GROMACS .gro file of C-alpha atoms in nm:
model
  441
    1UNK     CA    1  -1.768  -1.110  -1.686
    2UNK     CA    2  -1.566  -1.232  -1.946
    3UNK     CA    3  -1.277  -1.359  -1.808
    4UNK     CA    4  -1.071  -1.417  -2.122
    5UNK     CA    5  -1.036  -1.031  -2.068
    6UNK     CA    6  -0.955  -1.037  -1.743
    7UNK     CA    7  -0.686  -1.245  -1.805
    8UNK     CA    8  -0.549  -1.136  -2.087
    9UNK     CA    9  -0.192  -0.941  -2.048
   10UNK     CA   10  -0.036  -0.658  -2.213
   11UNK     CA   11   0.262  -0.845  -2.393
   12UNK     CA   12   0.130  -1.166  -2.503
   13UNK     CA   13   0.302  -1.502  -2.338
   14UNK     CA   14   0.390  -1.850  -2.532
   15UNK     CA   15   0.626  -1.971  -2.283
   16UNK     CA   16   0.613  -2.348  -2.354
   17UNK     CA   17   0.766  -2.445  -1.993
   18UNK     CA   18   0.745  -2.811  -1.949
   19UNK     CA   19   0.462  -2.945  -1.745
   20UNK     CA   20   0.376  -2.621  -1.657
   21UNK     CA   21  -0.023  -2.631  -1.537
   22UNK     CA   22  -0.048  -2.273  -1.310
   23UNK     CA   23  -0.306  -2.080  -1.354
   24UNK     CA   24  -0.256  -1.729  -1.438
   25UNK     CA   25  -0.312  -1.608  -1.127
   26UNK     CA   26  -0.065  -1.866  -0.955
   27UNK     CA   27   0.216  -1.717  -1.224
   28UNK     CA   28   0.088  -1.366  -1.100
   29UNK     CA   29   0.137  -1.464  -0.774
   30UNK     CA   30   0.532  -1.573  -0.830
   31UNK     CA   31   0.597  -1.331  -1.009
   32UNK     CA   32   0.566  -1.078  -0.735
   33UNK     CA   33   0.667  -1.322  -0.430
   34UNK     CA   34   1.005  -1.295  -0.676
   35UNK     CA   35   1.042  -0.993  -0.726
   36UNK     CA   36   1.298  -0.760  -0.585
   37UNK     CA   37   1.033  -0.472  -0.492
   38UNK     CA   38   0.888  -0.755  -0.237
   39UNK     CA   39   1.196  -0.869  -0.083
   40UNK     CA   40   1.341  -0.502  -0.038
   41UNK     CA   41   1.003  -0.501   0.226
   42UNK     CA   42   1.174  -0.663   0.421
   43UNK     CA   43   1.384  -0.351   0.506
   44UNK     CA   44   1.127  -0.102   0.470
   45UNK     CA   45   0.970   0.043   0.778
   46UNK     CA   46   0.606  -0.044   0.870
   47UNK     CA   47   0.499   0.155   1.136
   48UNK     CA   48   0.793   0.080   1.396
   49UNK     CA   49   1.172   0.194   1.226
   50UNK     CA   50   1.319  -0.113   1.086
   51UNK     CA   51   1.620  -0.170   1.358
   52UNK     CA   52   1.433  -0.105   1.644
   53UNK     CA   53   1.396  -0.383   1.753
   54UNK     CA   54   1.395  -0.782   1.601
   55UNK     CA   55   1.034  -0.883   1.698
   56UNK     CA   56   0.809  -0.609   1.524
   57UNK     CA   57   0.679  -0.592   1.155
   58UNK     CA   58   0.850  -0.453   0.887
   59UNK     CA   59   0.610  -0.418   0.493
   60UNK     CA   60   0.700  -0.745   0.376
   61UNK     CA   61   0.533  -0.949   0.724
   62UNK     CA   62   0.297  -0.698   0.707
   63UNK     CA   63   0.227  -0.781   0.361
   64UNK     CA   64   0.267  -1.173   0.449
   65UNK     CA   65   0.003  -1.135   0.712
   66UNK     CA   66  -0.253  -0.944   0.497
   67UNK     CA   67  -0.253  -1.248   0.256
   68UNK     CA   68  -0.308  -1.474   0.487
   69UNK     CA   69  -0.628  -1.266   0.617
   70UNK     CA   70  -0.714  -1.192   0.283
   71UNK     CA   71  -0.726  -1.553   0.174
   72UNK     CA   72  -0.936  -1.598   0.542
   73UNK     CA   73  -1.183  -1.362   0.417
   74UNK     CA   74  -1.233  -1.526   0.058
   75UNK     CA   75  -1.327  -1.853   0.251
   76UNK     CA   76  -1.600  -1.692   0.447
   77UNK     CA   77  -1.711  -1.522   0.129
   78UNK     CA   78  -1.754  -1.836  -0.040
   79UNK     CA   79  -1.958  -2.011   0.217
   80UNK     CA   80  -2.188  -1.703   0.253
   81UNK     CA   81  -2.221  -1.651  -0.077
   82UNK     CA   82  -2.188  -2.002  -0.330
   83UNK     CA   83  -2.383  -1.810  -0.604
   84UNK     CA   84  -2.076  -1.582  -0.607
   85UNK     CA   85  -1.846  -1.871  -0.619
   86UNK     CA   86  -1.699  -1.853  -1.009
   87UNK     CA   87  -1.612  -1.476  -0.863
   88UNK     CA   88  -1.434  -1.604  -0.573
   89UNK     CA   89  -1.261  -1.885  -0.723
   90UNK     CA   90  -0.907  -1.783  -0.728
   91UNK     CA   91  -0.735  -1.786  -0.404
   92UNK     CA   92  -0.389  -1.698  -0.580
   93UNK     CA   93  -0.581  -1.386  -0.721
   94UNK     CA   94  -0.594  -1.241  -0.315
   95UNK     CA   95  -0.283  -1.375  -0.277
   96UNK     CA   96  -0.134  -1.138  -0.528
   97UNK     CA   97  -0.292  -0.836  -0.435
   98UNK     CA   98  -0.193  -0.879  -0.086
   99UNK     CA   99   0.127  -0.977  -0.137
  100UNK     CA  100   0.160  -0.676  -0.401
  101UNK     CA  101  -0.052  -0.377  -0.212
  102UNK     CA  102   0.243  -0.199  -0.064
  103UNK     CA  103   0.506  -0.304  -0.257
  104UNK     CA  104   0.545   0.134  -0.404
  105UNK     CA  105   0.589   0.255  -0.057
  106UNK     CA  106   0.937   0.397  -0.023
  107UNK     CA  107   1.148   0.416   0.258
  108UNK     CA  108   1.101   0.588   0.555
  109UNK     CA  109   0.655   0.509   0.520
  110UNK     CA  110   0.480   0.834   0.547
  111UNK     CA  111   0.759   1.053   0.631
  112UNK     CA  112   0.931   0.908   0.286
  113UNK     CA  113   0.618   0.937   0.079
  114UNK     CA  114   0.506   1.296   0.175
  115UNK     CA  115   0.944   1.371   0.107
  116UNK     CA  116   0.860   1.240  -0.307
  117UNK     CA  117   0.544   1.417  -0.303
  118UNK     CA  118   0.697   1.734  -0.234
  119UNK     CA  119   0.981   1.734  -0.459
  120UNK     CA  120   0.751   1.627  -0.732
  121UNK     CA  121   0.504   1.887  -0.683
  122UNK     CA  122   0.608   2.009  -1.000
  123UNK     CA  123   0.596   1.737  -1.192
  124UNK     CA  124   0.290   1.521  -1.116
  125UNK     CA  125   0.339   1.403  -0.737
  126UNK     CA  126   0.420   1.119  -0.597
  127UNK     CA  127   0.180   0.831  -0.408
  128UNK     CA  128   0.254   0.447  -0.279
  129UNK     CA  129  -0.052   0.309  -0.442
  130UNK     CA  130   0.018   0.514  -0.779
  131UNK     CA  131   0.412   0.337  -0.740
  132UNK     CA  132   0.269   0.016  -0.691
  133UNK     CA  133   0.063   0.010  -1.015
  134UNK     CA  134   0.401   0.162  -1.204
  135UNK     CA  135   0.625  -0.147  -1.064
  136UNK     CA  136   0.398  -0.399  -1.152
  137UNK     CA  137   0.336  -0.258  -1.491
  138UNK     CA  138   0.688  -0.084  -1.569
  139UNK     CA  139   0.966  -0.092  -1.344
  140UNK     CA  140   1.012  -0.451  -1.214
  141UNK     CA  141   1.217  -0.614  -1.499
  142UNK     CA  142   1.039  -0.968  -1.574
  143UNK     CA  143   1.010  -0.811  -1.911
  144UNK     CA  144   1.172  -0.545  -2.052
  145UNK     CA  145   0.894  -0.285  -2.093
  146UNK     CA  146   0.576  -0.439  -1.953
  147UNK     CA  147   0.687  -0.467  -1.582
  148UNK     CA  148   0.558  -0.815  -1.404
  149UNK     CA  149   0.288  -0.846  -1.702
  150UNK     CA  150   0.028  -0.931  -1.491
  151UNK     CA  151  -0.295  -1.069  -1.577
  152UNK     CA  152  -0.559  -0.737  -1.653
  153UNK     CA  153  -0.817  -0.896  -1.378
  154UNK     CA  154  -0.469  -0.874  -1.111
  155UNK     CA  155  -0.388  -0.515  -1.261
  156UNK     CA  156  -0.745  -0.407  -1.188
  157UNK     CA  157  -0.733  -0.544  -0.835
  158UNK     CA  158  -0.458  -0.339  -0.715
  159UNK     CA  159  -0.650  -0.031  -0.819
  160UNK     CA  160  -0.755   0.120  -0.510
  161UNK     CA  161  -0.740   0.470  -0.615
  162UNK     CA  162  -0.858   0.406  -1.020
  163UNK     CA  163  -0.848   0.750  -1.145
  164UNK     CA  164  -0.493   0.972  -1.275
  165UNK     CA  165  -0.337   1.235  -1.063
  166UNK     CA  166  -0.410   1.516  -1.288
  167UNK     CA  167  -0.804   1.438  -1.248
  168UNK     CA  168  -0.799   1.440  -0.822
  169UNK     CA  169  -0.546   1.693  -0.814
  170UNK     CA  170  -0.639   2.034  -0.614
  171UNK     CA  171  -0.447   2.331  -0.602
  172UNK     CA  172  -0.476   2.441  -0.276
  173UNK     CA  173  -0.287   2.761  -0.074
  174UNK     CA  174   0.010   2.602   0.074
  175UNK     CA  175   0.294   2.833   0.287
  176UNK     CA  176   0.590   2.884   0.142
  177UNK     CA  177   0.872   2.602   0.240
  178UNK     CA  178   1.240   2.796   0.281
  179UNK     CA  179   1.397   2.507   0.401
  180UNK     CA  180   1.327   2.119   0.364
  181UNK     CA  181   1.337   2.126   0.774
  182UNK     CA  182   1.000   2.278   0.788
  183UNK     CA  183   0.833   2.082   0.578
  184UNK     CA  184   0.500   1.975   0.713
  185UNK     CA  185   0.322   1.658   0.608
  186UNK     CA  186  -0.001   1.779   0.663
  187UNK     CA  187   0.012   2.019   0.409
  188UNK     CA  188   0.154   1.816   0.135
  189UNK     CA  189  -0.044   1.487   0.150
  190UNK     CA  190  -0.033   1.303  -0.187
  191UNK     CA  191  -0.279   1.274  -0.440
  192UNK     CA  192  -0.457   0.928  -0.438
  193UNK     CA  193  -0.457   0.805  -0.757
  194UNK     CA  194  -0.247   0.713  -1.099
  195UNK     CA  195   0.024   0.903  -1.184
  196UNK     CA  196  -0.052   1.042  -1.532
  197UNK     CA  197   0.272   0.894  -1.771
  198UNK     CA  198   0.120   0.549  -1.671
  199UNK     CA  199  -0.291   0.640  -1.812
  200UNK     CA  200  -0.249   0.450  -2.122
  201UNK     CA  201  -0.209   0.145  -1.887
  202UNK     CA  202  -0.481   0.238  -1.678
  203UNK     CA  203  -0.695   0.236  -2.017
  204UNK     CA  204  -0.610  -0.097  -2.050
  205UNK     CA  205  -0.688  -0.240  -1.747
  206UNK     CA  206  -1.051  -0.081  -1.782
  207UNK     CA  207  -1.067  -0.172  -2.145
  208UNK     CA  208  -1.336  -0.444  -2.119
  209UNK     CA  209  -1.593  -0.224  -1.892
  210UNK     CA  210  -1.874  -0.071  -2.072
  211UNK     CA  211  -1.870   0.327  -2.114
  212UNK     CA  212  -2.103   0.340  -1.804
  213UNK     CA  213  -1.896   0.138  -1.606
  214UNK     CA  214  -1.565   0.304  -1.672
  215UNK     CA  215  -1.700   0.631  -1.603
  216UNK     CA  216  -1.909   0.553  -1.293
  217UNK     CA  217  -1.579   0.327  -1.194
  218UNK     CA  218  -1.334   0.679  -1.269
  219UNK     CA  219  -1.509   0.899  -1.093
  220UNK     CA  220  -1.441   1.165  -0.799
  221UNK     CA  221  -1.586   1.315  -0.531
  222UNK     CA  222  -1.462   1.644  -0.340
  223UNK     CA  223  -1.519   1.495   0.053
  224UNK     CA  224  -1.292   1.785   0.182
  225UNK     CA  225  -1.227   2.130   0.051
  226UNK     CA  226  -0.951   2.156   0.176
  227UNK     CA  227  -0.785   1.831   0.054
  228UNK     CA  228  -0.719   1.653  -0.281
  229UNK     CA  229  -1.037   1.476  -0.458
  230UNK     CA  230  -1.104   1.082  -0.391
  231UNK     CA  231  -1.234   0.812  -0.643
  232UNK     CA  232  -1.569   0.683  -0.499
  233UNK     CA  233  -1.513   0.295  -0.624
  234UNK     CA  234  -1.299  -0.011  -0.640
  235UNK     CA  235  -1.353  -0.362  -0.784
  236UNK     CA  236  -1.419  -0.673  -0.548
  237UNK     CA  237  -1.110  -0.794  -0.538
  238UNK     CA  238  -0.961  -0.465  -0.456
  239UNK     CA  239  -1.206  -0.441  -0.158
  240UNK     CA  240  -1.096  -0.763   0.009
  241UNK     CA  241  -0.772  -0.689   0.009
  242UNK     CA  242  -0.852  -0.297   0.142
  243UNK     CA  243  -1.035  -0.524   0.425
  244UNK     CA  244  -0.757  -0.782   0.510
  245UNK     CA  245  -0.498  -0.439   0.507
  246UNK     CA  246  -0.726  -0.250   0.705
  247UNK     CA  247  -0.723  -0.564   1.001
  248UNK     CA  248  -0.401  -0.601   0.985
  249UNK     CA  249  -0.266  -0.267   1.053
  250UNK     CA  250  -0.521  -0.247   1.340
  251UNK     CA  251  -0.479  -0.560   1.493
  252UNK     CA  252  -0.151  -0.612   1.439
  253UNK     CA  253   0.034  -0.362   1.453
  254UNK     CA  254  -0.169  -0.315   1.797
  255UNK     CA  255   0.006  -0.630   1.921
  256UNK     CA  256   0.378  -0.483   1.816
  257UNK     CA  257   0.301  -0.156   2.031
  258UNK     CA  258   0.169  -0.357   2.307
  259UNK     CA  259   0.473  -0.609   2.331
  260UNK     CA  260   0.712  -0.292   2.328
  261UNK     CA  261   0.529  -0.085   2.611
  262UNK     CA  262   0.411   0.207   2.375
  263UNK     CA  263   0.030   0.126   2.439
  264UNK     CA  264  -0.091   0.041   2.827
  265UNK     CA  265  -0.421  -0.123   2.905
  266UNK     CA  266  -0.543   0.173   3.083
  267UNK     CA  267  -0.508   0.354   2.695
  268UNK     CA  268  -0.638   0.055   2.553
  269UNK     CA  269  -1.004   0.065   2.829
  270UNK     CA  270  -0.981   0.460   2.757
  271UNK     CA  271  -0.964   0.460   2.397
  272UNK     CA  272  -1.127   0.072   2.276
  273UNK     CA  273  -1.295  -0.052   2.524
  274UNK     CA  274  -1.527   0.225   2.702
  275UNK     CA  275  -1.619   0.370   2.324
  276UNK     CA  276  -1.739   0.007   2.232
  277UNK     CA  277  -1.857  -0.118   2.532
  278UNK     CA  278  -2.211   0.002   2.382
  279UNK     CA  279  -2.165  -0.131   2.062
  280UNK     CA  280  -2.475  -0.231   1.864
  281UNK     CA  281  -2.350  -0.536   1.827
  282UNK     CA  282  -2.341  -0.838   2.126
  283UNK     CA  283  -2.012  -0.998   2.013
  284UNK     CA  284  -1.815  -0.657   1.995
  285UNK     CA  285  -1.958  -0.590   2.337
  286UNK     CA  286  -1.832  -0.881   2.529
  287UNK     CA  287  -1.483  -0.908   2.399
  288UNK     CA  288  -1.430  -0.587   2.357
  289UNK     CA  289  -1.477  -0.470   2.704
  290UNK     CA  290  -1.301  -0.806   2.832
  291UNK     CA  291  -1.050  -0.929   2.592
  292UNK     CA  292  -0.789  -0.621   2.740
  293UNK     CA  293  -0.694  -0.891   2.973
  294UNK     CA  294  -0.540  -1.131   2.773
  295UNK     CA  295  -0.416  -0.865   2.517
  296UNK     CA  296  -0.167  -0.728   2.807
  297UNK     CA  297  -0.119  -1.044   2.988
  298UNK     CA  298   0.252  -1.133   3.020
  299UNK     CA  299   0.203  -1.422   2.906
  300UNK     CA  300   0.278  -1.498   2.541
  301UNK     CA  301  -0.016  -1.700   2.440
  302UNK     CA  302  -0.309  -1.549   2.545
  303UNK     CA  303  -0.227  -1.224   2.403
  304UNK     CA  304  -0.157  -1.479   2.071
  305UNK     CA  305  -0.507  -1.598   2.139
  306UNK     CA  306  -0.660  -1.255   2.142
  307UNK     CA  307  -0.536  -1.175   1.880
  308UNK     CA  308  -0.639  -1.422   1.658
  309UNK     CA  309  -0.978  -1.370   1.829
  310UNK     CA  310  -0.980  -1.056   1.729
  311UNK     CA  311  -0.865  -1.091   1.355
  312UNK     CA  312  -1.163  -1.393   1.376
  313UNK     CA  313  -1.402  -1.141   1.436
  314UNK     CA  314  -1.373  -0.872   1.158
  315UNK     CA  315  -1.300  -1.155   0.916
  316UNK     CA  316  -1.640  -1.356   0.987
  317UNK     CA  317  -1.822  -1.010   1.013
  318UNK     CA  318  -1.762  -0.963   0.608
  319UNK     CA  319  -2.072  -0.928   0.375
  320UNK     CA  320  -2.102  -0.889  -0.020
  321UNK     CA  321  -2.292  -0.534  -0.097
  322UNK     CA  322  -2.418  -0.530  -0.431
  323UNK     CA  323  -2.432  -0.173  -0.631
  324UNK     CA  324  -2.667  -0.218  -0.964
  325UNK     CA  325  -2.541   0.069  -1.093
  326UNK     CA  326  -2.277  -0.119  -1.201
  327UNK     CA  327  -2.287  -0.440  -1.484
  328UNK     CA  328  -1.945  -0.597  -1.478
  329UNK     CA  329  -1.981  -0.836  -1.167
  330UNK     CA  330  -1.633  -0.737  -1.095
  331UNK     CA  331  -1.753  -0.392  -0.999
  332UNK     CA  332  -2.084  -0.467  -0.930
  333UNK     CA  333  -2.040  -0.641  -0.604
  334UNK     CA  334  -1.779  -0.517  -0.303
  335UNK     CA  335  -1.665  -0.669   0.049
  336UNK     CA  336  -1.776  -0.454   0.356
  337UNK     CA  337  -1.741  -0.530   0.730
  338UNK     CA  338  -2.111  -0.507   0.850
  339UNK     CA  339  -2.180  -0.141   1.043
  340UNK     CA  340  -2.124  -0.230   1.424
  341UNK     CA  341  -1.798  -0.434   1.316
  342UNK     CA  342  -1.694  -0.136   1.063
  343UNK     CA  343  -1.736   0.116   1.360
  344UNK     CA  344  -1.513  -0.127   1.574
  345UNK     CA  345  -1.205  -0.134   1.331
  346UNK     CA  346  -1.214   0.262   1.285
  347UNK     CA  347  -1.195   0.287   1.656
  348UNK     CA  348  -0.900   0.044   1.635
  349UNK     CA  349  -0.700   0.250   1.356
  350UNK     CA  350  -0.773   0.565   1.558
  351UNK     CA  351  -0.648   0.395   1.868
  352UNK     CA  352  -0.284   0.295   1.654
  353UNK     CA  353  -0.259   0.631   1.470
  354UNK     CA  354  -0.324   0.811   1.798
  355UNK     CA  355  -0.107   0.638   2.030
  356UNK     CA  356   0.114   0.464   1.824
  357UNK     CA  357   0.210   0.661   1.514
  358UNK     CA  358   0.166   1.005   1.648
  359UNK     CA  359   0.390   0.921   1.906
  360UNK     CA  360   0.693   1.187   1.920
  361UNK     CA  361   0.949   0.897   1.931
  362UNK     CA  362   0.807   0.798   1.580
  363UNK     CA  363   0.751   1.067   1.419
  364UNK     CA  364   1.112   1.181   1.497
  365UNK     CA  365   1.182   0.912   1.300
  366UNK     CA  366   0.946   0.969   1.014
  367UNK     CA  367   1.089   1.345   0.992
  368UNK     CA  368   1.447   1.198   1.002
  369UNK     CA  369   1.356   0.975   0.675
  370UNK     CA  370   1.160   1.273   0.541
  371UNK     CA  371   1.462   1.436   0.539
  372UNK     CA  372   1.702   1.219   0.394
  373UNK     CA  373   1.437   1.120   0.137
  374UNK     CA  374   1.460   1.518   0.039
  375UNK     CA  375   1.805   1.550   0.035
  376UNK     CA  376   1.883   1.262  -0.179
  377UNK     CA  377   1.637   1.367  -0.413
  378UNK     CA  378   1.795   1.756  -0.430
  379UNK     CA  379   2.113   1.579  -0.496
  380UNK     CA  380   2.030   1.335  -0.798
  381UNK     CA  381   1.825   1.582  -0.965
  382UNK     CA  382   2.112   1.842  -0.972
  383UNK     CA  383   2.327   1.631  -1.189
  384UNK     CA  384   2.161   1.289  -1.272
  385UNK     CA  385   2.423   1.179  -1.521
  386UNK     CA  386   2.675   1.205  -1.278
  387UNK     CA  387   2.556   1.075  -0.974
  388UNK     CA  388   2.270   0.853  -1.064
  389UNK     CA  389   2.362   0.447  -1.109
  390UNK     CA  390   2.436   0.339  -1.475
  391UNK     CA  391   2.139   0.182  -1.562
  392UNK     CA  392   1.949   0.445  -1.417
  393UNK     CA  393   2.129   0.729  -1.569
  394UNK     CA  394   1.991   0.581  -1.922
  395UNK     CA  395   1.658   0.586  -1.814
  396UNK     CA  396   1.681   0.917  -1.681
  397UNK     CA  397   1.913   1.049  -2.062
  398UNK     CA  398   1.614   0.817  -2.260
  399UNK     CA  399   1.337   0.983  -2.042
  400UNK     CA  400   1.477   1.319  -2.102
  401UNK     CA  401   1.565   1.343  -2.423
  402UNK     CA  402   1.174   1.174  -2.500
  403UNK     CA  403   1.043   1.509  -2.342
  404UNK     CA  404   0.941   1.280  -2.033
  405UNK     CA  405   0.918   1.332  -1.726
  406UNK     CA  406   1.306   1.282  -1.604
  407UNK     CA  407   1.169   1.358  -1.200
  408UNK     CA  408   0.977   1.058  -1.243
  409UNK     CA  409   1.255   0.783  -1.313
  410UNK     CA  410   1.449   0.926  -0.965
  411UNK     CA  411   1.087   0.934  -0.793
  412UNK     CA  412   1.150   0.574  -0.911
  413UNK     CA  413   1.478   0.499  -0.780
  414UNK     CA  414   1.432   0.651  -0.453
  415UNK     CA  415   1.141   0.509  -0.410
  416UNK     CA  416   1.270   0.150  -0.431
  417UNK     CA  417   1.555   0.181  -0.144
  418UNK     CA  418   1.513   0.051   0.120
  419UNK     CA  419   1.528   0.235   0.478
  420UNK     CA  420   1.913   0.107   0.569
  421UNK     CA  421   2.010   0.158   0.247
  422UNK     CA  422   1.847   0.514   0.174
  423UNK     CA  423   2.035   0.590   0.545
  424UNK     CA  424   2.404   0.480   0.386
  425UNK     CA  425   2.346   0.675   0.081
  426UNK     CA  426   2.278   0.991   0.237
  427UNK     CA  427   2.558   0.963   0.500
  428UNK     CA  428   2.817   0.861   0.187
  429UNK     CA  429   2.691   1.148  -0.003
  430UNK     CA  430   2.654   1.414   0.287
  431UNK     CA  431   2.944   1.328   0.583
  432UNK     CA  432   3.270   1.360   0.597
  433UNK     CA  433   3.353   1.054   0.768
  434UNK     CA  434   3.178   0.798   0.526
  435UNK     CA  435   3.268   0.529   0.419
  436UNK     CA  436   3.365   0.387   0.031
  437UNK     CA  437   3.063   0.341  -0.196
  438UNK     CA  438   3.187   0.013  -0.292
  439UNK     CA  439   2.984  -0.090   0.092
  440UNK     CA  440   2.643   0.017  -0.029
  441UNK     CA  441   2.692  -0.257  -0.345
   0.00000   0.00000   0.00000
């Protein structure tokens, strides 16, 4: 690994600040915690709609959170592994790719993503991950046409899906939709991967790999028929921060359902406990099948303090798997949870996506934002110059009159409200009894 490449960035710096010692991964790191696509997270639902209630997550504590695991993970890395340590070295590096991972997810989560992908179908779809790598490279204006200008190494780390849209895509029989009302999610999921105006950056970021690499590090699999292909790699950075995600939307996201009544203990024995109370592993046994108790004890600080034992346990149960065919270190070795603990966290997501987000309460909500998300779009797109902001009006007249893709910069837009605002908008633009404009400044 030559990491001169990896931290390179796309418009070269010389910003002479005075006493200025960062390193670039510490400017990386402001430069998103900055940013005004990570403090419009704070408005943007996480699981739970953002108004609920005040005690649940929203993206940006989410996103808070994941760091903080994600830096927890690095730690244990580094004592496991010291030969690994000039890989590991950069705390600031996790930082930024937690603090960064959802930062393209538009309002309304699923129900608002699936809403883009659908009125994009024509014009090369629409994906969180794909929007992330577009506002750190494009849209977020630290610069005027390189986005955040992030460091390659950063760039590369965000990747989780590192291969374009047009290369996973599938065209599979879908019914046809007469009204946006019947729109089901199921049958438009997104394509997970790179949207294709932004492959010349893409090509940058894999730049230093050898051919092998970047081909082996591209490619696809079909896992499903029936769905959209998936890349088969990501680099090591990527993979602790997939890890850190992955425990925090189980874990925690757990404790918001369980401090709002949504999830019981009697779910919690049904669905956790009983399926791992055989686990192959002796720690996952015990607590599993007895940590219920504190988890939906009234009392505040135990279910704090299983918690935390839980997040303890998947983030000491990390190894390094090494994958020869690979020969950049970068992509050579990946973060894994080891089997019995890997087994233990799927359980966990299925027990939250089961109970939690396929709840009818939520997903009433989900199809409410899927519809507005729609609707918004349908109106911008039938006369962008006059209803689209200024600034982004000239994007869209630059964009079009390029031969671009004009969808795209109100795929951006949308994209970047947040869930109150996104709410406003429609209601100004659809009821009578709105309000003036000038409120949604």
């Amino acid at each position: 690994m030559t990491s001169g490449l990896w931290h390179e960035r796309r418009l070269g710096e010389d910003k002479q600040r005075r006493n200025d010692h960062r390193s670039p991964y510490q400017r990386d790191r402001a430069r998103i915690l900055h940013s005004a696509a990570f403090r419009r997270l704070q408005a943007k639902t996480q699981v739970l709609g953002v108004g609920m209630n005040d005690f649940y997550r929203t993206r940006l504590t989410h996103s808070l959170e994941v760091s903080q695991i994600g830096t927890g993970i690095c730690a244990q890395l580094k004592q496991k592994y010291p030969e690994l340590l000039s890989l590991l070295d950069s705390r600031s590096l996790i930082e930024s790719l937690c603090l960064a991972h959802d930062l393209g997810h538009p309002p309304f989560g699923h129900g608002g993503e699936v809403a883009l992908n659908y009125m994009m179908r024509s014009d090369g779809g629409f994906e969180g991950n794909g929007q992330t790598f577009r506002i750190l490279t494009a849209l977020e204006p630290y610069t005027e046409h390189y986005g955040m200008n992030l460091c390659r190494r950063t760039l590369l780390g965000v990747l989780k899906y590192p291969a374009c849209h047009s290369q996973l895509y599938q065209s599979l029989p879908k019914p046809t939709v007469n009204s946006y009302r019947q729109l089901k999610p199921s049958q438009w999921q997104p394509v997970k991967g790179i949207f294709d105006e932004d492959k010349p950056i893409l090509d940058w970021v894999l730049a230093p790999l050898s051919n092998n690499d970047a081909a082996l590090f591209v490619s696809n699999t079909t896992l499903d028929p029936n769905q959209h292909k998936r890349t088969l790699y990501k680099s090591l950075d990527c993979s602790i921060m997939e890890l850190a995600d992955d425990t925090a939307y189980a874990i925690h996201d757990l404790e918001d359902a369980i401090v709002m009544g949504i999830v019981t203990q009697a779910m919690w024995q049904e669905d956790v406990a009983d399926k791992l109370a055989a686990s192959d592993d002796s720690w996952i046994r015990q607590e599993f099948v007895n940590i219920g108790t504190k988890l939906f004890a009234s009392e505040h600080h135990l279910r704090k303090d299983a918690i935390g034992t839980l997040v303890n346990g998947f983030v000491t149960a990390i190894e390094i798997n090494d994958n020869s065919d690979f020969s950049e270190p970068l992509l050579r070795y990946n973060a894994v949870l080891e089997p019995a603990f890997q087994h233990a966290l799927d359980i966990l997501k299925q027990f939250v996506y089961r109970r939690v987000i396929r709840k009818p309460e939520i997903q009433m909500l989900e199809y409410k934002g899927q519809q507005i998300v729609m609707e918004l779009f349908e109106a911008f797109a039938s006369d962008p110059q006059r209803l689209l902001p200024l600034n982004t009006q000239e994007r869209w007249q630059t964009t079009y009159d390029n031969n671009g893709n004009a969808h795209r910069v109100i795929a951006d837009y949308i994209s970047g409200m947040t869930d109150e605002f996104a709410a406003r908008l429609h209601q100004h633009l659809f009821s009578a009894r709105a309000g003036s404009l000038i409120d949604l400044q």
